[in-house]
Coordinates of C-alpha atoms in Angstrom, one line a residue:
X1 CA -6.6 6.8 -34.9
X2 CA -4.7 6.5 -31.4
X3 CA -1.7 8.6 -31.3
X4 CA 1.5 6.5 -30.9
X5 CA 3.4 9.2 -29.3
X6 CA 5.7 7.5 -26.7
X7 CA 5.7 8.7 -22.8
X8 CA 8.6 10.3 -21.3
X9 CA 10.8 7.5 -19.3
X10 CA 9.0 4.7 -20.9
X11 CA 11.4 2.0 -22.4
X12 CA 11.4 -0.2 -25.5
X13 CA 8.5 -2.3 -26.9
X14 CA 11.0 -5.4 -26.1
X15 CA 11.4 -4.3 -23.0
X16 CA 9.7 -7.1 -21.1
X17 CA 10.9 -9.8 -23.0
X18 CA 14.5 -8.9 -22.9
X19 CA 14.0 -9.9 -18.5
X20 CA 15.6 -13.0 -17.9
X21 CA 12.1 -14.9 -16.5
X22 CA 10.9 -18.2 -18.0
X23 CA 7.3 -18.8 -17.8
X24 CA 5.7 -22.1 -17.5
X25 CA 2.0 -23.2 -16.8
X26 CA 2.4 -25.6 -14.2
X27 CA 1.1 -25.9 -10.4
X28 CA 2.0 -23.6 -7.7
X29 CA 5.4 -25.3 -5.9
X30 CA 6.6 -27.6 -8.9
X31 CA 10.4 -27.7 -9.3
X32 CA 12.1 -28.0 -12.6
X33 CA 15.4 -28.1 -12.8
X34 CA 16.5 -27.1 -9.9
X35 CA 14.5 -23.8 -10.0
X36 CA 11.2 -23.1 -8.1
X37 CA 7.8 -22.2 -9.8
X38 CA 5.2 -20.5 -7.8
X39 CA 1.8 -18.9 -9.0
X40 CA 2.1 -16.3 -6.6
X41 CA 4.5 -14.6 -9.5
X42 CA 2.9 -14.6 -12.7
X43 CA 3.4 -12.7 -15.9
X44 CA 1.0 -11.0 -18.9
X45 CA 1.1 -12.6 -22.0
X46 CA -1.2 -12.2 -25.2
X47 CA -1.9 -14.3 -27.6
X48 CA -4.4 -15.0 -30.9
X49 CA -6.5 -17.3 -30.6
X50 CA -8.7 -18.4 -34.0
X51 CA -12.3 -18.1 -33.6
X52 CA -13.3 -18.8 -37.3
X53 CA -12.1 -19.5 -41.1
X54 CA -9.3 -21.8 -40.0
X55 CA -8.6 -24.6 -37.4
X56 CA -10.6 -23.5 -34.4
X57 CA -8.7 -23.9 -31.2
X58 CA -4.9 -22.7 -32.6
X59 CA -3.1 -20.3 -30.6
X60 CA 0.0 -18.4 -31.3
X61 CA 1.5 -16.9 -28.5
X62 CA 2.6 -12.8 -28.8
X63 CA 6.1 -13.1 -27.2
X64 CA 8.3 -10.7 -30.7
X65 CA 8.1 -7.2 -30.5
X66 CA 6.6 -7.5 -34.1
X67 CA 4.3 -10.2 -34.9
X68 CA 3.4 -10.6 -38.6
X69 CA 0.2 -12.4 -39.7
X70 CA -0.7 -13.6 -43.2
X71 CA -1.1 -16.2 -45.9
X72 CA 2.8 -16.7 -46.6
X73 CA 5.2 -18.8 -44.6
X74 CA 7.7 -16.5 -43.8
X75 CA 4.9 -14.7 -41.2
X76 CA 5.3 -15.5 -37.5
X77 CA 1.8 -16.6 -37.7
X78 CA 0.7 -18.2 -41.0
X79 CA -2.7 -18.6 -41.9
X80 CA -3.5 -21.3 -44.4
X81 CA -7.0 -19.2 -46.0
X82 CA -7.7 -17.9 -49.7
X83 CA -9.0 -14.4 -47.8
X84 CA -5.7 -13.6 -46.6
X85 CA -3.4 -11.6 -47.8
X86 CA 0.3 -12.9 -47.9
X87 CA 1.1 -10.0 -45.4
X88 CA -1.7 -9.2 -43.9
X89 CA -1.4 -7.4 -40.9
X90 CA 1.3 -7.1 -37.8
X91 CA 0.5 -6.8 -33.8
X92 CA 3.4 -4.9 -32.6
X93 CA 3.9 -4.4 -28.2
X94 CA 4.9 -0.9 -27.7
X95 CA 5.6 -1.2 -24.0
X96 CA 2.9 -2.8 -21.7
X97 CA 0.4 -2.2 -25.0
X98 CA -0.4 -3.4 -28.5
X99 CA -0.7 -2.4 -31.7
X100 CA -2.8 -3.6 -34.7
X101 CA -1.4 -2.6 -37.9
X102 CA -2.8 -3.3 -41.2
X103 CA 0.1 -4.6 -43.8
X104 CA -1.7 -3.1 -47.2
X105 CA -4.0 -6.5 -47.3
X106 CA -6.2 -7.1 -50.4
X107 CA -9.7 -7.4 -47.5
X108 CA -8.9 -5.1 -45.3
X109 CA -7.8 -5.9 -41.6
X110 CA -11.2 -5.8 -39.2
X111 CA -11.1 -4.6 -35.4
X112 CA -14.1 -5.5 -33.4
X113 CA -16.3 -4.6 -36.7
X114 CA -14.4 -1.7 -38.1
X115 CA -12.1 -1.3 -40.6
X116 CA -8.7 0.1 -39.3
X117 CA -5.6 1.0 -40.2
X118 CA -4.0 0.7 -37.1
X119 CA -5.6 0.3 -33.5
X120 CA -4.4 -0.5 -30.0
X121 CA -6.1 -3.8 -29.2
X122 CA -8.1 -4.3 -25.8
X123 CA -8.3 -7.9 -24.2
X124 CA -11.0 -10.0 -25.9
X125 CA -11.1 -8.2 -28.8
X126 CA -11.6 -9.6 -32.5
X127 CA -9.7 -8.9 -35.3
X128 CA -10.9 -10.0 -39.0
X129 CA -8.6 -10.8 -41.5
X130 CA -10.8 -12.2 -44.8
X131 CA -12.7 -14.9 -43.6
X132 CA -10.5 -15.5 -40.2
X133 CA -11.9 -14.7 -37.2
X134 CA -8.8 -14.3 -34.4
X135 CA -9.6 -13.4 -30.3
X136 CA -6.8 -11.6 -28.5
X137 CA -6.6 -13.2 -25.5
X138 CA -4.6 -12.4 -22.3
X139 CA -3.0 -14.7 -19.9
X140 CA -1.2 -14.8 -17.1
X141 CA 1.5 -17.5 -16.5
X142 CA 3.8 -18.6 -13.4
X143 CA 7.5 -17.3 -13.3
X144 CA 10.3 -19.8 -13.7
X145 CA 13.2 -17.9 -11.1
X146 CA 16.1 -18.5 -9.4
X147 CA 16.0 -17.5 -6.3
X148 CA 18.0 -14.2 -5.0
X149 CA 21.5 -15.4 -3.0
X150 CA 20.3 -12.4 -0.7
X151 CA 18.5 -11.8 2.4
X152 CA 17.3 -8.2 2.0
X153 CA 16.0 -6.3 -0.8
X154 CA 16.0 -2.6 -0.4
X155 CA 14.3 -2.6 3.1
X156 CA 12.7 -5.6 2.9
X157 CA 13.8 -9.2 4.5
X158 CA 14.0 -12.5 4.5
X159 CA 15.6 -15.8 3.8
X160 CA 12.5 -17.9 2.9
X161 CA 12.5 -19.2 -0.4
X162 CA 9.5 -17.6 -1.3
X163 CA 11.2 -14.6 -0.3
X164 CA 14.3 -14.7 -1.8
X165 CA 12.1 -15.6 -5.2
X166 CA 10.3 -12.4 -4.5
X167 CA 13.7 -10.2 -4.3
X168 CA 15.3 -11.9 -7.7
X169 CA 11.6 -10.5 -9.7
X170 CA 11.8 -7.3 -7.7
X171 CA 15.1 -6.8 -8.9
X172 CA 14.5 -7.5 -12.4
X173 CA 11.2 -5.8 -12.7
X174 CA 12.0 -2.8 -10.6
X175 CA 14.1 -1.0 -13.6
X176 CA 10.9 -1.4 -16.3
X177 CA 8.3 0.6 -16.2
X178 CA 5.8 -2.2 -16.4
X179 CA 2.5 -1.8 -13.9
X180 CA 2.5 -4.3 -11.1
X181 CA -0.4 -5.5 -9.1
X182 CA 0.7 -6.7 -5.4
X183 CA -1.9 -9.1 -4.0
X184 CA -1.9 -10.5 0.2
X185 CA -3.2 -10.3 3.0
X186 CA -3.4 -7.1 5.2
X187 CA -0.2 -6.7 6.9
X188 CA 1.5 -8.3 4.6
X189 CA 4.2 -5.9 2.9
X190 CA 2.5 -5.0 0.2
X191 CA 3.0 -0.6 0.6
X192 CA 6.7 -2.0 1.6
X193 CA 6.7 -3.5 -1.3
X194 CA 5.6 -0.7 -3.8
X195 CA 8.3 1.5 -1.5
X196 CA 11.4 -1.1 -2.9
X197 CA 9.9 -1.0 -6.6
X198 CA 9.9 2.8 -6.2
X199 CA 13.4 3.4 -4.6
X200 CA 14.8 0.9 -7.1
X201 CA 13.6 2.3 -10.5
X202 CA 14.8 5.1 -12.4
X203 CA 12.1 7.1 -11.5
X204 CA 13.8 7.1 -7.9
X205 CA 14.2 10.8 -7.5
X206 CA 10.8 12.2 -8.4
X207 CA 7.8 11.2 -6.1
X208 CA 6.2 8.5 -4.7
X209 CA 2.4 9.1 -4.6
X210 CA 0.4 7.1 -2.3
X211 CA -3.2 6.7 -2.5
X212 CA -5.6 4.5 -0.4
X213 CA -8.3 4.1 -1.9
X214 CA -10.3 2.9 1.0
X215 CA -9.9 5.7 3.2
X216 CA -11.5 8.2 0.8
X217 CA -15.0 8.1 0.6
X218 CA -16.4 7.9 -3.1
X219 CA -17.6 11.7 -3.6
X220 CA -14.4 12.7 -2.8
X221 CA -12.3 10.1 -4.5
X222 CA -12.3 11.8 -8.5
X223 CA -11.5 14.6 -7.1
X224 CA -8.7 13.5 -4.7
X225 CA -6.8 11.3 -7.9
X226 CA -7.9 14.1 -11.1
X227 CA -7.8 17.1 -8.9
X228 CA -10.6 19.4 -9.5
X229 CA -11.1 23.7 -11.1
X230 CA -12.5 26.0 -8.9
X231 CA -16.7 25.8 -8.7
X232 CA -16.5 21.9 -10.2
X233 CA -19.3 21.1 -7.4
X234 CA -20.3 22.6 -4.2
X235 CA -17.2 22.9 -2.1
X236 CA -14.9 23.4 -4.8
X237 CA -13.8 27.2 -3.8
X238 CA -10.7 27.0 -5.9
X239 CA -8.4 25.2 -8.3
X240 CA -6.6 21.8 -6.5
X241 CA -4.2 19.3 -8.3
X242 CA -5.1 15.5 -8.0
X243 CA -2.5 13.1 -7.4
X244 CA -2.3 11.7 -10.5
X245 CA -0.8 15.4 -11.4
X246 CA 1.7 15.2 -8.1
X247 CA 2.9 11.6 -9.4
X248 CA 4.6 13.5 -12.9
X249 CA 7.8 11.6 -13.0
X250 CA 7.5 9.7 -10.6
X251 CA 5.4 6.4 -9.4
X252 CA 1.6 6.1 -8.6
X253 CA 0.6 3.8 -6.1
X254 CA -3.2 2.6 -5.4
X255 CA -3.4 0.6 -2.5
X256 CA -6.7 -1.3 -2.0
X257 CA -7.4 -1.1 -5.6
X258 CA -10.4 -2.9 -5.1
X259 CA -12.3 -0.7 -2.7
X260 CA -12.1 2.1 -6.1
X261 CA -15.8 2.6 -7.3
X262 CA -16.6 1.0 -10.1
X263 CA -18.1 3.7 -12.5
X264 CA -14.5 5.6 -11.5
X265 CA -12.5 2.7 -12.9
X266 CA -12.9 3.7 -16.7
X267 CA -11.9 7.1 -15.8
X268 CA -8.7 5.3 -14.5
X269 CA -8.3 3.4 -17.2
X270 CA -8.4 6.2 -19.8
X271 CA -5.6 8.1 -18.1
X272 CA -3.4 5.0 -17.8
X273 CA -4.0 4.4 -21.5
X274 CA -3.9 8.0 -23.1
X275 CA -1.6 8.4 -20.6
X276 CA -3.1 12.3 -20.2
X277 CA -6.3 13.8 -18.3
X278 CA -8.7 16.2 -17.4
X279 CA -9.4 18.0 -13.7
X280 CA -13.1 17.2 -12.6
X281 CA -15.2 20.5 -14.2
X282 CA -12.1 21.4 -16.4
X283 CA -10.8 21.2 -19.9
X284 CA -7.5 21.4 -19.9
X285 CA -5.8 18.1 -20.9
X286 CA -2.9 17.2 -18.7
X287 CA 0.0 14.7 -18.9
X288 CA 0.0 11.8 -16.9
X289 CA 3.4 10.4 -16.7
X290 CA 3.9 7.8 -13.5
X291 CA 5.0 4.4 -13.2
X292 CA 1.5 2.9 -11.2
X293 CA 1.8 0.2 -9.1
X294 CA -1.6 -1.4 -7.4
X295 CA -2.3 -3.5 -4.6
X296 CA -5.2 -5.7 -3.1
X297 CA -6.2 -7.3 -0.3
X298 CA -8.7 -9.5 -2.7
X299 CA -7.8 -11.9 -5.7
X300 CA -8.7 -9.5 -8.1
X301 CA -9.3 -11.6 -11.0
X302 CA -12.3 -12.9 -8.5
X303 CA -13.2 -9.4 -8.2
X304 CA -13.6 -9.0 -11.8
X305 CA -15.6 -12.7 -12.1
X306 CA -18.3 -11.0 -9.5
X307 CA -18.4 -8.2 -11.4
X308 CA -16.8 -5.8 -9.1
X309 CA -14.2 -4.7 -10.7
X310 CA -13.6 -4.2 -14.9
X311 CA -11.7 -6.7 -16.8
X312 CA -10.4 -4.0 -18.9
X313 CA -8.8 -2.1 -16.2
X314 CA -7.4 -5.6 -14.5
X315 CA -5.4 -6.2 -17.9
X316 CA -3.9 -2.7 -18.3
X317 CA -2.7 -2.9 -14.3
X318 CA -1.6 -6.7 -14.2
X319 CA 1.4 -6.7 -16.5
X320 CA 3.2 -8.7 -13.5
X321 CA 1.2 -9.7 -10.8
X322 CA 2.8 -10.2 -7.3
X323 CA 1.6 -12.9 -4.1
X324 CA 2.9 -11.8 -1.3
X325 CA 3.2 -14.8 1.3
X326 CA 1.2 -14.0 5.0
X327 CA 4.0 -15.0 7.7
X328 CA 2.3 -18.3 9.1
X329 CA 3.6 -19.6 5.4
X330 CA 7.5 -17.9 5.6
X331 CA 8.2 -19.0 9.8
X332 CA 11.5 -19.0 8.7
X333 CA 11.9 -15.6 8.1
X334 CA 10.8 -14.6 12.1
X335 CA 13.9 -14.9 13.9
X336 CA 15.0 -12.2 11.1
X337 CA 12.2 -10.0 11.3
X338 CA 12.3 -9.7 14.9
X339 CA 15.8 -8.7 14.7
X340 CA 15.2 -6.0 12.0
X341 CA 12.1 -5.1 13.9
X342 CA 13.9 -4.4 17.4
X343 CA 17.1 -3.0 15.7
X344 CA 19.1 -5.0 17.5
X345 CA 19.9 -8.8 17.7
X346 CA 17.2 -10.0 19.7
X347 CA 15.8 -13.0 18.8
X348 CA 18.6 -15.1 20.3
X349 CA 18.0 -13.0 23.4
X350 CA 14.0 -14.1 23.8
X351 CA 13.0 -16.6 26.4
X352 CA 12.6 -20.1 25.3
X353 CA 8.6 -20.2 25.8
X354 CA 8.6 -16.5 23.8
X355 CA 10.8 -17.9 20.7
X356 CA 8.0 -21.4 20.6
X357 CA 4.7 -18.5 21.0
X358 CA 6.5 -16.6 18.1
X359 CA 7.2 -19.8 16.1
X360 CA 3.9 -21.5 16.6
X361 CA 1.7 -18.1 16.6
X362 CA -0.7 -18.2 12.9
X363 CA -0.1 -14.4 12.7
X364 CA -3.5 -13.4 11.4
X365 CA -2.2 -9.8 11.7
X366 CA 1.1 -10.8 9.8
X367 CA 4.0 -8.6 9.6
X368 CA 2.2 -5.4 11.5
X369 CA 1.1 -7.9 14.3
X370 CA 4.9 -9.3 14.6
X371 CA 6.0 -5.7 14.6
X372 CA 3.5 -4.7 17.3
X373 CA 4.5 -8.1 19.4
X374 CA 8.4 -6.6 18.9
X375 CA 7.8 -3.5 20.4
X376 CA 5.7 -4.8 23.0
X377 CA 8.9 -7.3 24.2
X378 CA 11.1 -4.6 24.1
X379 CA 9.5 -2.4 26.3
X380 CA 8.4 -5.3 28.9
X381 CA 11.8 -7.5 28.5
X382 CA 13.0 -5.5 31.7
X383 CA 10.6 -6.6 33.3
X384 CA 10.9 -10.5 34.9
X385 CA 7.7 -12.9 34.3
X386 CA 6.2 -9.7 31.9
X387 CA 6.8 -11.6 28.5
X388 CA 3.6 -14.1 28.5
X389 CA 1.3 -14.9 25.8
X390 CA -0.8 -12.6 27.2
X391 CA 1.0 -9.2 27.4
X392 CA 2.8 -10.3 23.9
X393 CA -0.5 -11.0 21.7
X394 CA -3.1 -9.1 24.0
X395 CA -3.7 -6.3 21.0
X396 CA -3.7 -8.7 18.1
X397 CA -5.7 -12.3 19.6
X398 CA -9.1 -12.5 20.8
X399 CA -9.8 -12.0 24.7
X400 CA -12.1 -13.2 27.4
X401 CA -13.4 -10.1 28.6
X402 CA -11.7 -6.8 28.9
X403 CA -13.3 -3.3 31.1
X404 CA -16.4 -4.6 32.0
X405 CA -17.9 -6.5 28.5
X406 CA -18.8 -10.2 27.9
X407 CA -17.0 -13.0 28.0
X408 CA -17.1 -12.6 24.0
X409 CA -15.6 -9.8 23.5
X410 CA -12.5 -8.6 21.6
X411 CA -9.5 -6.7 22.9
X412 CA -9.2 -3.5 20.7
X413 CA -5.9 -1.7 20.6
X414 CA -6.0 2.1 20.3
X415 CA -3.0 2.7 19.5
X416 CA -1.4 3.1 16.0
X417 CA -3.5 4.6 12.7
X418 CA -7.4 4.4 12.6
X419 CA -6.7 2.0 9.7
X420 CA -4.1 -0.2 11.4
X421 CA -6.4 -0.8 14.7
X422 CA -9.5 -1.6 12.6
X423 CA -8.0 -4.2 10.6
X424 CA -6.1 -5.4 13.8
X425 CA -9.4 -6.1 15.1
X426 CA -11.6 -7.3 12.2
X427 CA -8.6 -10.5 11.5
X428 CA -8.9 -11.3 15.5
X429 CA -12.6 -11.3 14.8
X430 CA -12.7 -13.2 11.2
X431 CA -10.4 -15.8 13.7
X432 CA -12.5 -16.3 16.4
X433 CA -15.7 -16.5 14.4
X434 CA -14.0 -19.3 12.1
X435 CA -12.9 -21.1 15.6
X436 CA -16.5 -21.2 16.6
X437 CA -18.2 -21.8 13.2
X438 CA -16.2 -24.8 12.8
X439 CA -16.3 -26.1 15.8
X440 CA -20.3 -25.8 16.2
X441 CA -20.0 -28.1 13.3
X442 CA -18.2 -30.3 13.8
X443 CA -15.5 -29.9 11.3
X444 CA -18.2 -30.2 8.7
X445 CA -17.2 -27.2 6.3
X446 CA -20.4 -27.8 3.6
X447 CA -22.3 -27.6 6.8
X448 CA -20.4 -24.5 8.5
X449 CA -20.6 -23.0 4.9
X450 CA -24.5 -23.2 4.8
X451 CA -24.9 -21.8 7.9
X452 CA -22.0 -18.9 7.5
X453 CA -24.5 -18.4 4.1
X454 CA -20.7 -18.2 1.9
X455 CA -19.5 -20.1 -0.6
X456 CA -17.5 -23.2 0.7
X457 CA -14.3 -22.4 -1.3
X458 CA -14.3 -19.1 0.0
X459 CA -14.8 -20.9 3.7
X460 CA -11.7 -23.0 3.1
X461 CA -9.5 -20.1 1.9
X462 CA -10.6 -18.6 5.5
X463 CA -10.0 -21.1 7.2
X464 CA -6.3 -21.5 5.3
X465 CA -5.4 -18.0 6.0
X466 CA -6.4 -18.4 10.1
X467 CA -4.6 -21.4 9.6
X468 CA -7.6 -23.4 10.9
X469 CA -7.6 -25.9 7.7

């Protein structure tokens, strides 16, 4: 039987549903009344779904803290079958999790097969009660929000709409501890981001662990997160805490979630569940007590439809889930950034021609490429005649020629982090392949997708995110 034993610093089962966010399945930029719905914000819900023994079809959303389920009418969920007990058996949310408890029913309340007395539930699973056979399902739905009056939140800024949406949901979900999954493109803010949740939360004070999972290469990656005893494997010459051990108290974040191996991920999963591990080759159990926020470069719901990441892991992480908009959609927001980016007031300051380049720019880079395009201006903007296109962009667009290669070539900045100046250069590559791909045919994207051999949906979201649509 799963121990029910609460973390430290974890809040109440209604947690969640005492956050002032309406949630609403309808398209991505509908308004209704007078507040803005967007699918880049969506929320975890559960619900039962019936399967068997009574209508087929009916769903009952899980929004109490208690849900009760049986033959008589004053359950939350009544179910109209002689095999059913008048109380039969409860689903109560303790925190982001559920639990399946059996009332005392006549047949016995079923859990994937087995007979339980009380169980956390994991999506998809099927519960038996009599003859009824009810899936529990997860969802996620958009967030209903109004808009925050503000321009900034913690260090981030901006007075888009999308933005200030962002800021109103940061504010309200920053004091839970309720995981988060922050999905966009690279440069986006995402790590900025995670940094706002952290400083915001009560867990402020204690630390904020960051882990990439990209940069670590997978036979070093277990031992990196669950730390490792002395002699676990060649190498291992004594006793090292993992991160997931530095985090205690404080917050967890995995950034590029999706690069994690995939036979590591219910390793993960455990520890986020039983909220306690082991060091690789050890046998101590330790506590794991961190707030974990995630973050993605990749839809990771598409991720887990390939098979490339578990759907298991994707519900415990994605209690909220987070878009974050690349710049080309939020050009509002420049003048500001530039501003915050230089220090200063600056944009007002900027040549005519450089404020249009700025404006009209796609930003494939997105807020590290702005960044690098401030610093640049500031250094050259005593300079007369230096601010051009070309001096501005020349690290972050594709160039003809540069020391001595091809015409084709790419200009490669060297400065920065290893990880900054590869994806730098992989976007102004993904850009300038799309420019030519498309172009060779004709604006035929069935025929450019053939011949790129990718799927044409993925094509178009390519071609929307170089904005080349």
């Amino acid at each position: 039987m799963p121990s029910k034993e609460p973390s430290p610093q974890r809040r109440s089962s209604t947690e969640l549903r005492s956050l002032p966010i309406e949630t609403e399945a309808l398209s991505s930029g509908t308004v209704v009344g007078g507040r803005y719905i967007s699918d880049a914000l969506r929320v975890q819900r559960y619900r039962l779904t019936v399967e068997g023994g009574a209508p087929l079809g009916q769903s009952f959303d899980l929004i109490e803290p208690e849900t009760r389920v049986g033959k008589s009418a004053d359950n939350q969920i009544a179910l109209d079958n002689p095999t059913v007990s008048r109380s039969h058996f409860a689903v109560v949310r303790e925190g982001e999790r559920y639990l399946l408890r059996d009332l005392g029913s006549t047949n016995g309340t079923y859990l994937d097969g087995s007979q339980v007395r009380e169980a956390y539930l994991r999506p998809g699973a099927l519960i038996e009660a009599g003859e009824v056979l009810l899936r529990f399902v997860p969802d996620q739905v958009p967030v209903q929000i109004q808009p925050s009056e503000s321009h900034r939140y913690g260090k981030l800024v901006g007075q888009s709409r999308r933005m200030r949406e962002l800021f109103a949901l940061l504010a309200q979900v920053a004091p839970t501890e309720a995981p988060v999954v922050l999905l966009g493109e690279t440069g986006t803010g995402k790590g900025s981001v995670a940094s706002a949740l952290h400083e915001s939360s009560p867990r402020a004070q204690k630390p904020f662990v960051v882990v990439d999972c990209a940069s670590i290469s997978r036979t070093l990656i277990e031992s990196e997160l669950f730390g490792h005893e002395r002699g676990a494997f060649t190498g291992a010459v004594g006793q090292r805490s993992g991160l997931l051990e530095l985090a205690l108290g404080g917050t967890l974040f995995l950034d590029q979630i999706e690069d994690l191996d995939l036979d590591l991920q219910p390793k993960l999963l455990r520890a986020l569940e039983e909220r306690m591990f082991r060091r690789v080759g050890g046998t101590a159990v330790l506590k794991f007590d961190a707030r974990v926020l995630v973050a993605s470069r990749k839809d990771l719901w598409a991720e887990v439809l390939a098979g490339r990441f578990r759907e298991d892991l994707y519900f415990r992480l994605s209690v909220f889930t987070i878009g974050l908009p690349p710049l080309r959609e939020r050009k509002e927001d420049i003048p500001l950034l530039v501003d915050t980016f230089a220090g200063h007031e600056m944009w007002s300051t900027l040549p005519d021609g450089v404020r249009q380049l700025f404006e009209n720019h796609g930003w494939p880079g997105n807020l590290r490429e702005l960044r690098n395009a401030v610093q640049r201006a500031s250094h050259l903007a005593s300079t007369p005649g230096s601010l051009s296109p070309q001096t501005l962009l020349q690290a972050d667009a594709p160039s003809a020629g540069s020391g001595g290669l091809s015409g084709d070539a790419l200009a490669v900045s060297y400065a920065g982090t290893f990880r900054e100046s590869k994806e730098t250069l992989m976007n102004a590559f993904e850009r300038e392949y799309l420019q030519r791909l498309i172009t060779r045919n004709g604006g035929n994207v069935a025929k450019a997708a053939r011949e790129a051999d990718v799927d044409r949906k993925h094509l178009h979201s390519l071609l929307k995110k170089y904005g080349l649509g």
